[in-house]
Amino acid sequence: MKAEYVNAFLEPAVSVIKKVLKVKVTIGEITKAVTVNARDAFSVIIGLSGDLSGVVIIGFSMKTARNIAAKMLCKDKLTDLNIDAKEALSELVNMIVGNATGNLYDLGLKELLTPPTIVLGSKVSYELSSSDQLTIISIKTGLGIVDMNIFFKDERIV
Amino acid sequence: MGTGKSVLIVDDSSFIRNSLKTILENAEFNIVGFAKDGLEAVSKYKELKPDIIALDVIMPNMDGIQALRIIKSISDEVKIVMVTSVSAIDKIVESKNAGASNYIVKPFEEEKVISVFSRL
């Protein structure tokens, strides 16, 4: 996967998290993988179709999910992820991926996005039907680690 | 600011619906209803006839740009502001060409929302 495509997602991930959560953000490991990191108990999936097709899966541990949702909902603490918390997290991911479409467009790539889908539970396996590699970016925030899994293939390459 | 202008808020996320409601009510807009997708937006528009619609783009069932075209074909009077995370310039141009009055990219600042809506 081209570095500029990865950057198209990385830049809004950092800027949206900083702007919405008002926390310090640093980029951790960026790794290539063949399967999605399944350690996360709460994930949000957004599909892309267009010049690039695939998915972006952003995952959180349950503790990080509660921390982030609490901040977004202006609560001191959340003991459980209620519907408002899930929708807040889902919207955070939507903002990251939506903002990435602007960067992709600037690279000459037109994309359509699906509405976000929430996946609960860490015992989930994802079958990715392409030889392209998955890129996993670990984003360290003051509220916990956010894993961004980016997987797509370039439909313009025959 | 809002001087009581009526607003329909359309977004599939309750987080955004609630955020916009709080911001706009504090600025003296009158929130008359909510919709969660484009189909519901068209139906609520016909029922409520708001002055302004805050309209998301990526939604299930019918997206915001399709809803924008249908609503503007019913009445050209209504002012529609796209409020979306999609920052690609082609979507902004497409929305403008379909009749949107303005385009706000999420995450938004409260001041930006008030400024855009107050000018309508």
CSV table of C-alpha atoms in Angstrom, one decimal:
chain,number,residue,atom,x,y,z
A,1,MET,CA,0.0,0.0,0.0
A,2,LYS,CA,1.4,3.4,-1.0
A,3,ALA,CA,2.6,5.6,1.9
A,4,GLU,CA,0.6,8.5,0.6
A,5,TYR,CA,-2.6,6.5,0.9
A,6,VAL,CA,-1.8,5.6,4.5
A,7,ASN,CA,-1.0,9.2,5.2
A,8,ALA,CA,-4.4,10.2,3.7
A,9,PHE,CA,-6.0,8.3,6.7
A,10,LEU,CA,-3.3,9.0,9.3
A,11,GLU,CA,-3.5,12.8,9.0
A,12,PRO,CA,-7.3,13.1,9.7
A,13,ALA,CA,-7.0,10.4,12.4
A,14,VAL,CA,-4.6,12.6,14.4
A,15,SER,CA,-6.4,15.9,13.6
A,16,VAL,CA,-9.9,14.7,14.3
A,17,ILE,CA,-8.9,12.9,17.6
A,18,LYS,CA,-7.1,16.0,18.7
A,19,LYS,CA,-9.9,18.4,17.8
A,20,VAL,CA,-12.8,16.3,19.2
A,21,LEU,CA,-11.1,14.8,22.3
A,22,LYS,CA,-8.6,17.6,23.0
A,23,VAL,CA,-5.9,15.1,24.0
A,24,LYS,CA,-2.3,14.6,23.0
A,25,VAL,CA,-1.9,12.1,20.1
A,26,THR,CA,1.2,10.3,18.9
A,27,ILE,CA,1.6,7.7,16.2
A,28,GLY,CA,2.8,4.3,17.5
A,29,GLU,CA,3.7,1.3,15.4
A,30,ILE,CA,2.7,1.0,11.8
A,31,THR,CA,2.7,-2.6,10.8
A,32,LYS,CA,1.8,-4.7,7.8
A,33,ALA,CA,-0.3,-7.7,8.5
A,34,VAL,CA,-2.5,-10.3,6.8
A,35,THR,CA,-5.3,-10.4,9.4
A,36,VAL,CA,-7.0,-7.7,11.3
A,37,ASN,CA,-5.9,-7.1,14.8
A,38,ALA,CA,-8.7,-8.9,16.8
A,39,ARG,CA,-7.7,-7.8,20.3
A,40,ASP,CA,-10.1,-4.9,20.2
A,41,ALA,CA,-13.5,-5.4,21.8
A,42,PHE,CA,-15.2,-2.5,20.1
A,43,SER,CA,-14.7,-1.8,16.4
A,44,VAL,CA,-16.3,0.4,13.8
A,45,ILE,CA,-16.1,-0.5,10.2
A,46,ILE,CA,-16.5,1.8,7.2
A,47,GLY,CA,-16.4,0.4,3.7
A,48,LEU,CA,-14.9,2.3,0.7
A,49,SER,CA,-15.8,1.8,-2.9
A,50,GLY,CA,-14.5,3.7,-5.9
A,51,ASP,CA,-10.9,4.0,-7.1
A,52,LEU,CA,-9.9,2.2,-3.9
A,53,SER,CA,-12.1,-0.5,-2.5
A,54,GLY,CA,-11.9,-2.0,0.9
A,55,VAL,CA,-12.5,-1.2,4.6
A,56,VAL,CA,-11.2,0.9,7.4
A,57,ILE,CA,-11.7,-0.8,10.8
A,58,ILE,CA,-11.0,1.3,13.8
A,59,GLY,CA,-10.8,-0.6,17.1
A,60,PHE,CA,-10.6,0.2,20.7
A,61,SER,CA,-10.3,-1.8,23.9
A,62,MET,CA,-13.4,-1.6,26.0
A,63,LYS,CA,-11.6,0.7,28.5
A,64,THR,CA,-10.4,3.0,25.8
A,65,ALA,CA,-13.9,3.0,24.2
A,66,ARG,CA,-15.5,4.0,27.5
A,67,ASN,CA,-12.8,6.7,28.1
A,68,ILE,CA,-13.3,8.3,24.6
A,69,ALA,CA,-17.1,8.0,24.6
A,70,ALA,CA,-17.2,9.7,28.1
A,71,LYS,CA,-15.1,12.6,26.8
A,72,MET,CA,-17.3,13.0,23.8
A,73,LEU,CA,-20.5,12.9,25.9
A,74,CYS,CA,-19.0,15.3,28.5
A,75,LYS,CA,-19.3,12.6,31.2
A,76,ASP,CA,-16.8,12.1,34.0
A,77,LYS,CA,-16.9,8.3,33.6
A,78,LEU,CA,-18.9,5.6,31.8
A,79,THR,CA,-19.3,2.2,33.3
A,80,ASP,CA,-20.9,0.7,30.2
A,81,LEU,CA,-21.2,1.5,26.5
A,82,ASN,CA,-24.8,2.6,26.1
A,83,ILE,CA,-26.4,3.5,22.7
A,84,ASP,CA,-25.2,7.2,23.0
A,85,ALA,CA,-21.7,6.1,23.7
A,86,LYS,CA,-21.7,3.7,20.7
A,87,GLU,CA,-23.1,6.4,18.4
A,88,ALA,CA,-20.4,8.8,19.6
A,89,LEU,CA,-17.6,6.4,18.9
A,90,SER,CA,-19.1,5.5,15.5
A,91,GLU,CA,-19.3,9.2,14.6
A,92,LEU,CA,-15.7,9.7,15.6
A,93,VAL,CA,-14.6,7.0,13.1
A,94,ASN,CA,-17.0,8.4,10.5
A,95,MET,CA,-15.3,11.8,10.9
A,96,ILE,CA,-11.8,10.3,10.5
A,97,VAL,CA,-12.7,8.3,7.4
A,98,GLY,CA,-14.9,11.1,5.9
A,99,ASN,CA,-12.1,13.6,6.3
A,100,ALA,CA,-9.7,11.1,4.6
A,101,THR,CA,-11.8,11.2,1.4
A,102,GLY,CA,-10.7,14.8,1.0
A,103,ASN,CA,-7.1,13.8,1.1
A,104,LEU,CA,-7.7,10.9,-1.3
A,105,TYR,CA,-9.5,13.2,-3.7
A,106,ASP,CA,-6.5,15.5,-3.7
A,107,LEU,CA,-4.5,12.4,-4.7
A,108,GLY,CA,-6.9,11.9,-7.6
A,109,LEU,CA,-9.0,9.2,-6.0
A,110,LYS,CA,-12.8,9.3,-5.9
A,111,GLU,CA,-14.4,7.3,-3.1
A,112,LEU,CA,-17.9,6.4,-1.8
A,113,LEU,CA,-18.3,5.5,1.9
A,114,THR,CA,-20.7,3.2,3.6
A,115,PRO,CA,-22.4,4.3,6.9
A,116,PRO,CA,-20.4,3.0,9.9
A,117,THR,CA,-21.1,-0.5,11.3
A,118,ILE,CA,-20.3,-1.3,14.9
A,119,VAL,CA,-18.8,-4.7,15.8
A,120,LEU,CA,-18.8,-5.7,19.5
A,121,GLY,CA,-16.5,-8.5,20.8
A,122,SER,CA,-12.9,-9.4,20.2
A,123,LYS,CA,-13.6,-12.9,18.9
A,124,VAL,CA,-14.3,-11.8,15.4
A,125,SER,CA,-12.4,-12.9,12.3
A,126,TYR,CA,-12.3,-10.8,9.2
A,127,GLU,CA,-11.7,-12.5,5.8
A,128,LEU,CA,-10.0,-10.0,3.5
A,129,SER,CA,-10.3,-11.1,-0.1
A,130,SER,CA,-7.2,-9.6,-1.7
A,131,SER,CA,-3.5,-10.1,-2.0
A,132,ASP,CA,-3.0,-6.5,-0.9
A,133,GLN,CA,-1.6,-6.2,2.6
A,134,LEU,CA,-3.4,-4.7,5.5
A,135,THR,CA,-1.8,-1.8,7.3
A,136,ILE,CA,-2.4,-1.4,11.0
A,137,ILE,CA,-1.6,1.9,12.7
A,138,SER,CA,-1.5,2.2,16.4
A,139,ILE,CA,-2.5,5.7,17.6
A,140,LYS,CA,-1.6,6.6,21.2
A,141,THR,CA,-4.0,9.0,22.8
A,142,GLY,CA,-4.3,10.4,26.3
A,143,LEU,CA,-7.4,8.2,26.6
A,144,GLY,CA,-5.9,4.9,25.4
A,145,ILE,CA,-4.7,3.3,22.1
A,146,VAL,CA,-6.8,3.4,19.0
A,147,ASP,CA,-6.0,0.8,16.3
A,148,MET,CA,-6.6,1.9,12.7
A,149,ASN,CA,-6.7,-1.1,10.3
A,150,ILE,CA,-6.7,0.0,6.6
A,151,PHE,CA,-7.3,-2.5,3.9
A,152,PHE,CA,-8.0,-1.8,0.3
A,153,LYS,CA,-7.0,-2.6,-3.2
A,154,ASP,CA,-6.5,-0.1,-6.0
A,155,GLU,CA,-9.3,-0.8,-8.5
A,156,ARG,CA,-7.4,1.1,-11.2
A,157,ILE,CA,-4.7,-1.6,-11.4
A,158,VAL,CA,-5.8,-4.4,-13.7
B,1,MET,CA,-29.0,35.1,15.8
B,2,GLY,CA,-31.5,32.4,14.8
B,3,THR,CA,-34.5,34.6,15.6
B,4,GLY,CA,-36.7,31.5,15.8
B,5,LYS,CA,-36.1,30.1,12.3
B,6,SER,CA,-37.2,26.5,12.2
B,7,VAL,CA,-34.6,23.8,11.6
B,8,LEU,CA,-34.9,20.1,10.7
B,9,ILE,CA,-31.8,18.1,11.7
B,10,VAL,CA,-31.0,15.1,9.5
B,11,ASP,CA,-28.1,12.7,10.6
B,12,ASP,CA,-27.9,9.0,11.2
B,13,SER,CA,-25.9,9.7,14.4
B,14,SER,CA,-27.7,10.7,17.5
B,15,PHE,CA,-24.4,12.2,18.7
B,16,ILE,CA,-24.5,14.7,15.9
B,17,ARG,CA,-28.2,15.3,16.1
B,18,ASN,CA,-27.9,16.2,19.8
B,19,SER,CA,-24.8,18.3,19.3
B,20,LEU,CA,-26.4,20.4,16.6
B,21,LYS,CA,-29.6,20.7,18.6
B,22,THR,CA,-27.8,22.1,21.5
B,23,ILE,CA,-25.7,24.6,19.4
B,24,LEU,CA,-28.7,25.8,17.4
B,25,GLU,CA,-31.1,26.1,20.3
B,26,ASN,CA,-28.6,28.2,22.2
B,27,ALA,CA,-28.4,30.4,19.1
B,28,GLU,CA,-32.2,30.9,19.1
B,29,PHE,CA,-33.1,28.5,16.3
B,30,ASN,CA,-36.3,26.5,16.7
B,31,ILE,CA,-35.6,22.7,16.2
B,32,VAL,CA,-38.8,21.3,14.8
B,33,GLY,CA,-37.7,17.8,14.1
B,34,PHE,CA,-35.1,15.1,13.4
B,35,ALA,CA,-34.6,12.5,10.7
B,36,LYS,CA,-32.1,9.6,10.5
B,37,ASP,CA,-31.8,9.1,6.8
B,38,GLY,CA,-32.6,10.7,3.5
B,39,LEU,CA,-36.0,9.1,3.0
B,40,GLU,CA,-37.1,10.2,6.4
B,41,ALA,CA,-35.7,13.7,5.7
B,42,VAL,CA,-38.0,14.0,2.6
B,43,SER,CA,-41.0,12.9,4.6
B,44,LYS,CA,-40.3,15.2,7.5
B,45,TYR,CA,-39.7,18.1,5.2
B,46,LYS,CA,-43.1,17.7,3.6
B,47,GLU,CA,-44.7,17.4,7.1
B,48,LEU,CA,-42.8,20.2,8.9
B,49,LYS,CA,-41.8,22.6,6.2
B,50,PRO,CA,-38.8,24.0,8.1
B,51,ASP,CA,-36.9,27.2,7.1
B,52,ILE,CA,-33.6,25.4,7.2
B,53,ILE,CA,-32.4,21.7,7.0
B,54,ALA,CA,-29.1,20.5,8.4
B,55,LEU,CA,-28.4,17.5,6.2
B,56,ASP,CA,-25.7,14.8,6.5
B,57,VAL,CA,-24.4,13.1,3.3
B,58,ILE,CA,-23.5,9.5,4.2
B,59,MET,CA,-26.7,7.9,5.5
B,60,PRO,CA,-28.5,4.6,5.1
B,61,ASN,CA,-31.5,4.1,2.8
B,62,MET,CA,-31.1,7.4,0.9
B,63,ASP,CA,-28.0,9.6,1.1
B,64,GLY,CA,-28.1,13.3,1.7
B,65,ILE,CA,-27.4,14.5,-1.8
B,66,GLN,CA,-30.3,12.4,-3.2
B,67,ALA,CA,-32.5,13.9,-0.4
B,68,LEU,CA,-31.3,17.4,-1.2
B,69,ARG,CA,-32.3,17.0,-4.9
B,70,ILE,CA,-35.8,15.7,-4.0
B,71,ILE,CA,-36.4,18.4,-1.4
B,72,LYS,CA,-35.2,21.2,-3.6
B,73,SER,CA,-37.5,19.9,-6.4
B,74,ILE,CA,-40.4,20.3,-4.0
B,75,SER,CA,-39.4,23.8,-2.9
B,76,ASP,CA,-36.6,26.0,-3.8
B,77,GLU,CA,-37.3,28.2,-0.7
B,78,VAL,CA,-35.9,25.9,1.9
B,79,LYS,CA,-32.2,26.5,2.8
B,80,ILE,CA,-30.1,23.4,3.1
B,81,VAL,CA,-26.8,23.2,4.9
B,82,MET,CA,-24.8,20.0,4.3
B,83,VAL,CA,-23.1,18.9,7.6
B,84,THR,CA,-20.9,16.0,6.9
B,85,SER,CA,-17.5,14.4,7.5
B,86,VAL,CA,-16.9,14.0,3.8
B,87,SER,CA,-14.4,16.7,2.8
B,88,ALA,CA,-13.8,15.7,-0.8
B,89,ILE,CA,-14.2,18.8,-3.0
B,90,ASP,CA,-16.3,16.9,-5.6
B,91,LYS,CA,-19.0,16.3,-3.0
B,92,ILE,CA,-19.0,20.0,-2.0
B,93,VAL,CA,-19.4,21.0,-5.7
B,94,GLU,CA,-22.1,18.3,-6.2
B,95,SER,CA,-24.0,19.6,-3.2
B,96,LYS,CA,-23.7,23.2,-4.3
B,97,ASN,CA,-24.9,22.4,-7.8
B,98,ALA,CA,-27.9,20.5,-6.4
B,99,GLY,CA,-28.9,23.6,-4.4
B,100,ALA,CA,-27.2,23.4,-1.0
B,101,SER,CA,-26.7,26.8,0.6
B,102,ASN,CA,-23.5,25.9,2.4
B,103,TYR,CA,-21.3,22.9,3.5
B,104,ILE,CA,-19.9,22.3,7.0
B,105,VAL,CA,-17.3,19.6,7.5
B,106,LYS,CA,-17.3,17.6,10.8
B,107,PRO,CA,-15.9,17.9,13.3
B,108,PHE,CA,-17.3,21.4,13.5
B,109,GLU,CA,-16.8,24.3,15.7
B,110,GLU,CA,-19.8,25.8,17.4
B,111,GLU,CA,-18.9,29.3,16.1
B,112,LYS,CA,-18.8,27.9,12.5
B,113,VAL,CA,-22.2,26.3,12.8
B,114,ILE,CA,-23.8,29.5,14.2
B,115,SER,CA,-22.1,31.7,11.7
B,116,VAL,CA,-23.3,29.6,8.7
B,117,PHE,CA,-26.9,29.2,9.9
B,118,SER,CA,-27.2,32.8,11.0
B,119,ARG,CA,-26.4,34.0,7.5
B,120,LEU,CA,-29.3,32.1,5.9
